[in-house]
Coordinates of N, CA and C in Angstrom, one line a residue:
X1 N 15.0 -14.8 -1.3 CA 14.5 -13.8 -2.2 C 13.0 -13.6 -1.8
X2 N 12.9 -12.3 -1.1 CA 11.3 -12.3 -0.5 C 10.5 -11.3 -2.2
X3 N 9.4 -12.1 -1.5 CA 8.3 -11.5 -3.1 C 7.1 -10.7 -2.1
X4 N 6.5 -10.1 -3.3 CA 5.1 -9.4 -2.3 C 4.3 -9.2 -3.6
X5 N 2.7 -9.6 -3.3 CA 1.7 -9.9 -4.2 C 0.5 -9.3 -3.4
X6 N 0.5 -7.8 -4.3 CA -1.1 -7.0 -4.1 C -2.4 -7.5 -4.1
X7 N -3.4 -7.2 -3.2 CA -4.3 -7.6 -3.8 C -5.6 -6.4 -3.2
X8 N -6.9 -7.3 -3.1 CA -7.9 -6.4 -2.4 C -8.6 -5.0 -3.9
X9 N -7.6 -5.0 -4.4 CA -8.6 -3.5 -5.4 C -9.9 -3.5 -6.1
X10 N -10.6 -2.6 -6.8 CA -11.3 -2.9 -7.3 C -12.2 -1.3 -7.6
X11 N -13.7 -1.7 -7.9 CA -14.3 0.2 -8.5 C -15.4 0.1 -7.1
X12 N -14.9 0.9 -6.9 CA -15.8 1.5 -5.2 C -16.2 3.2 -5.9
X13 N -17.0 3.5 -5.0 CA -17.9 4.7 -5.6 C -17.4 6.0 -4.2
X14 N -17.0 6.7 -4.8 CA -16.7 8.0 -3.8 C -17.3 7.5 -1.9
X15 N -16.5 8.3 -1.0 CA -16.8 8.1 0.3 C -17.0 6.4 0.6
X16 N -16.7 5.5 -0.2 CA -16.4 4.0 -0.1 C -15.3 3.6 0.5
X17 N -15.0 2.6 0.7 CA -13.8 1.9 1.6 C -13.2 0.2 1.1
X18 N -12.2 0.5 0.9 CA -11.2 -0.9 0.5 C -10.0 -0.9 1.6
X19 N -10.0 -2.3 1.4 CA -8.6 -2.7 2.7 C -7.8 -3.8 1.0
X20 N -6.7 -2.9 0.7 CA -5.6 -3.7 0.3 C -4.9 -4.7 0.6
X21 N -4.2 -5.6 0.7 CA -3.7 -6.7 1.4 C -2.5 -6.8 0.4
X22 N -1.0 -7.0 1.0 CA 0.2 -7.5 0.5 C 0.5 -8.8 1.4
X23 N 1.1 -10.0 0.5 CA 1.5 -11.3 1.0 C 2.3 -11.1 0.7
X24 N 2.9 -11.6 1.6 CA 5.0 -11.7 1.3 C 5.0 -13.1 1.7
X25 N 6.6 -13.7 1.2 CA 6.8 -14.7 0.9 C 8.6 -14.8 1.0
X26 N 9.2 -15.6 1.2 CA 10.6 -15.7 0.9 C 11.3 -15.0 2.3
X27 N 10.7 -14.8 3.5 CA 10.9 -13.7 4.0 C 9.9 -13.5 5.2
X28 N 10.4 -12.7 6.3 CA 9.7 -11.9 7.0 C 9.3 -10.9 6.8
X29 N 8.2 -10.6 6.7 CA 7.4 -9.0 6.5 C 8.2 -7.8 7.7
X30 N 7.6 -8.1 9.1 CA 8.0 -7.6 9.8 C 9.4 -7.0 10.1
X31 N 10.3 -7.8 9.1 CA 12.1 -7.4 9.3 C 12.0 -6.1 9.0
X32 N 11.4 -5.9 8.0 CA 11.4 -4.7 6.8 C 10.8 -3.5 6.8
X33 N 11.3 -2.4 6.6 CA 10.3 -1.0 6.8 C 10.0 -0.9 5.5
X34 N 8.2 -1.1 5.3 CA 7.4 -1.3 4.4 C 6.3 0.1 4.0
X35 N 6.3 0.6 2.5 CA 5.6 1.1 2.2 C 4.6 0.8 1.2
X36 N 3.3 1.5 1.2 CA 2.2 1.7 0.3 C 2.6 2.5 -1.2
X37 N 3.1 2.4 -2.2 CA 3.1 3.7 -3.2 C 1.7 3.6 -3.9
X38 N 1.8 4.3 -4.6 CA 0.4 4.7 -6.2 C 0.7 5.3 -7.5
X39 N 0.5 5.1 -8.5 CA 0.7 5.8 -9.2 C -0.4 5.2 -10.3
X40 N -1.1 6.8 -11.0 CA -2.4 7.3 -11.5 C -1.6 7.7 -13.1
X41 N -2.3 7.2 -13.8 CA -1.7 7.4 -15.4 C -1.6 8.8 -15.9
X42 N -0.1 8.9 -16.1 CA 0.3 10.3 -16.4 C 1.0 11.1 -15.5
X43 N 1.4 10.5 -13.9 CA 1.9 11.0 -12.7 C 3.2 10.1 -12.4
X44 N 3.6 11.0 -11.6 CA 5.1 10.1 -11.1 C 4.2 9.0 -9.8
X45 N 4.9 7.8 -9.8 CA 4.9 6.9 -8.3 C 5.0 7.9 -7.2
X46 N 4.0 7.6 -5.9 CA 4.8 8.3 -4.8 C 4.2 7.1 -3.6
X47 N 4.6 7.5 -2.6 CA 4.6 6.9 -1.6 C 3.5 7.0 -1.1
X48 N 2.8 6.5 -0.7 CA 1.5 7.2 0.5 C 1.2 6.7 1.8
X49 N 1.9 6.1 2.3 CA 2.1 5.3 3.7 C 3.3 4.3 3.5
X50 N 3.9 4.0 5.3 CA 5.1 3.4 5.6 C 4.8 3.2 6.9
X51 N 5.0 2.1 7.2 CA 5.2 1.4 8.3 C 6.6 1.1 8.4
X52 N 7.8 1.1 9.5 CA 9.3 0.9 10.0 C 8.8 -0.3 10.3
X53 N 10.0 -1.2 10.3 CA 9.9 -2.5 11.0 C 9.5 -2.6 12.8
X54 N 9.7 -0.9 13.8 CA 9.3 -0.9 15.0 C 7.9 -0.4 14.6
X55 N 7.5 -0.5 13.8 CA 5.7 0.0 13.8 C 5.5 1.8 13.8
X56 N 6.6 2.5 13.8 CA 6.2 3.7 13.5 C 5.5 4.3 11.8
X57 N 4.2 4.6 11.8 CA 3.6 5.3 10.7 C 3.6 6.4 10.3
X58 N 3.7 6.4 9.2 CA 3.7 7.9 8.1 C 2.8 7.9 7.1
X59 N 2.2 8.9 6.9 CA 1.5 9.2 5.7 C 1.6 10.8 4.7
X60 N 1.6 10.3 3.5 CA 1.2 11.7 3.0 C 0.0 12.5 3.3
X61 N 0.3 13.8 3.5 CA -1.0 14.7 3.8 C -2.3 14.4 2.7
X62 N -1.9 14.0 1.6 CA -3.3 13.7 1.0 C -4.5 12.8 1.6
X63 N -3.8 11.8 2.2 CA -4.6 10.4 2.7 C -5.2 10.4 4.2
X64 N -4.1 11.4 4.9 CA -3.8 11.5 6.5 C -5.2 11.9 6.8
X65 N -5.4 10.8 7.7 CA -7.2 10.2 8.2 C -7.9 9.8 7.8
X66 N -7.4 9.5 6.6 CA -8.5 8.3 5.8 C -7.9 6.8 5.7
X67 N -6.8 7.1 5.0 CA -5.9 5.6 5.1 C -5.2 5.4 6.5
X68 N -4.6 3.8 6.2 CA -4.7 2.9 7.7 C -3.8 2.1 7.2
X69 N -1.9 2.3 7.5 CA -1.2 1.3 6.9 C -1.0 0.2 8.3
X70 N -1.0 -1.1 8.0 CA -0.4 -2.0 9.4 C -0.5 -2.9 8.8
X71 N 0.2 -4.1 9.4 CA 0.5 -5.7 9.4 C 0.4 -6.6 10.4
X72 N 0.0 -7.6 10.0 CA 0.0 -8.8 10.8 C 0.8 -9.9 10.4
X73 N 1.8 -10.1 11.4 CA 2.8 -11.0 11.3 C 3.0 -11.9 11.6
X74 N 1.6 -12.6 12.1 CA 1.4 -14.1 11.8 C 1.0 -14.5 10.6
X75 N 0.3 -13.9 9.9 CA -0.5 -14.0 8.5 C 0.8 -13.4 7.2
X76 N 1.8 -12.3 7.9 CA 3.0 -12.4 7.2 C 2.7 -11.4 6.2
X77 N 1.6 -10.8 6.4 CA 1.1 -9.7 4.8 C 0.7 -8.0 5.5
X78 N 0.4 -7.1 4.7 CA 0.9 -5.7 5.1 C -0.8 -5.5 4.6
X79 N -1.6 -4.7 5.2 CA -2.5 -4.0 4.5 C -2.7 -2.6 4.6
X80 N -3.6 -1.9 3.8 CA -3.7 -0.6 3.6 C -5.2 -0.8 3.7
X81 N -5.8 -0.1 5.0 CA -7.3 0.3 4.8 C -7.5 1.7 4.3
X82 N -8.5 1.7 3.2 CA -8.5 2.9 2.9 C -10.3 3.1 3.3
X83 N -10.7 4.6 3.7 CA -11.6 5.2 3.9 C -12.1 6.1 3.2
X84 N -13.2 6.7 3.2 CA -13.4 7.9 2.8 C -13.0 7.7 1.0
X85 N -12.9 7.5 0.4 CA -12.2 7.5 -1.0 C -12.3 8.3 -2.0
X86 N -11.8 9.0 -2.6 CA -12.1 10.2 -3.8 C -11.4 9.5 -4.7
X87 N -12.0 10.4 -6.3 CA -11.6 9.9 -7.2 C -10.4 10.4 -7.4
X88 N -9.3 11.2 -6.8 CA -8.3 11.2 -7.2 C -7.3 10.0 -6.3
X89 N -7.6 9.3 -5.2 CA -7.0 8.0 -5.5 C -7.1 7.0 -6.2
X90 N -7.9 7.1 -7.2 CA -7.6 6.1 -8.3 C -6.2 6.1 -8.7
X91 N -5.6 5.2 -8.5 CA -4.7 4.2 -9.0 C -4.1 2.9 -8.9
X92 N -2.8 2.7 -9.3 CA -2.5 1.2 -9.3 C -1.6 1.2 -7.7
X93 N -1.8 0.7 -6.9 CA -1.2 0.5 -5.8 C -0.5 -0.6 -5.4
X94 N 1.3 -0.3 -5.0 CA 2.2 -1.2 -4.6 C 2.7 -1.2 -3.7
X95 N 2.8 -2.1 -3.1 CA 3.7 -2.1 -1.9 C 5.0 -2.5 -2.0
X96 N 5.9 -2.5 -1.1 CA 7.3 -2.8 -1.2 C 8.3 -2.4 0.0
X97 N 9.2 -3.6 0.2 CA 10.2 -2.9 0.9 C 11.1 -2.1 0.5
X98 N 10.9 -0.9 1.7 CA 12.1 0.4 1.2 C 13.7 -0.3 0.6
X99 N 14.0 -1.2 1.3 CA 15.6 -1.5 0.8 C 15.7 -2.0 -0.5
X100 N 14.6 -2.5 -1.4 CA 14.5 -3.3 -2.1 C 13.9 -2.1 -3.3
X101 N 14.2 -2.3 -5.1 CA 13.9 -1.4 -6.0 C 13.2 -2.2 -6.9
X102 N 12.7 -3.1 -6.7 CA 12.2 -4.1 -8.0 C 10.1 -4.4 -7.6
X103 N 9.7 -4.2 -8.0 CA 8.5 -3.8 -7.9 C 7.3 -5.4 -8.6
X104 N 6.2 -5.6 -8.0 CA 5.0 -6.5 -8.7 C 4.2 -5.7 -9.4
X105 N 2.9 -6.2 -9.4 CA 2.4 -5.4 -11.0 C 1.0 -4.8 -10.1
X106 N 1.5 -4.8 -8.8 CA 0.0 -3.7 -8.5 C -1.2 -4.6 -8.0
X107 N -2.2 -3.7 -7.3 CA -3.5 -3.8 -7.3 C -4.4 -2.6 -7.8
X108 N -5.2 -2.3 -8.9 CA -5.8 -1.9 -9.4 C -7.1 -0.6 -8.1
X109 N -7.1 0.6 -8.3 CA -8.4 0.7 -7.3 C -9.0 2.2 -8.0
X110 N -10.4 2.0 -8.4 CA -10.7 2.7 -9.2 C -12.0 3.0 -8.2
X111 N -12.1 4.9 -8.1 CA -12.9 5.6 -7.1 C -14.1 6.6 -8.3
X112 N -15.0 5.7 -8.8 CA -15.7 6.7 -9.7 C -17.5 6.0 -9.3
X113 N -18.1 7.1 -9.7 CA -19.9 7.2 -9.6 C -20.2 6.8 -10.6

């Protein structure tokens, strides 16, 4: 039974930068094609980066060149560097593997002056 536990968020001020961190557990990280989602109060969840278990990346056009999804698979955890930051990425951010539908409770990241 692999688990994954967000962390890294917090209140950064516009054009600021946070690196998210997911630990996994139960499991190899690397087996799994892994994504970043978000979701901001009042919106649907969406995706905003994915890493495949061969290291191919994707991102939504909102983030594309600011965020930075990858893993280290001796350390066994997935992070999300984020750049540049506006307040409309404020939200709660999860990670998870695509095969998998059961979700942790987030890392919090709030982008206000």
């Amino acid at each position: 039974q692999v688990q994954f536990v967000e962390s890294g968020g917090g209140l950064v001020q516009p054009g600021g930068s946070l690196r998210l961190s997911c630990a996994a557990s139960g499991s190899k990280l690397r087996i799994y094609d892994m994504g970043w989602y978000r979701q901001a109060p009042g919106k649907q969840r969406e995706l905003v980066a994915s890493i495949s278990s061969g290291g191919t990346r994707n991102y939504v056009d909102s983030v594309k060149g600011r965020f930075t999804i990858s893993r280290d698979n001796a350390k066994n955890t997935l992070y999300l560097q984020m750049n540049s930051l506006k307040p409309e990425d404020t939200a709660n951010y999860y990670c998870k593997a695509m095969k998998f539908d059961y979700w942790g409770q987030g890392t919090q990241v709030t982008v206000s002056s």
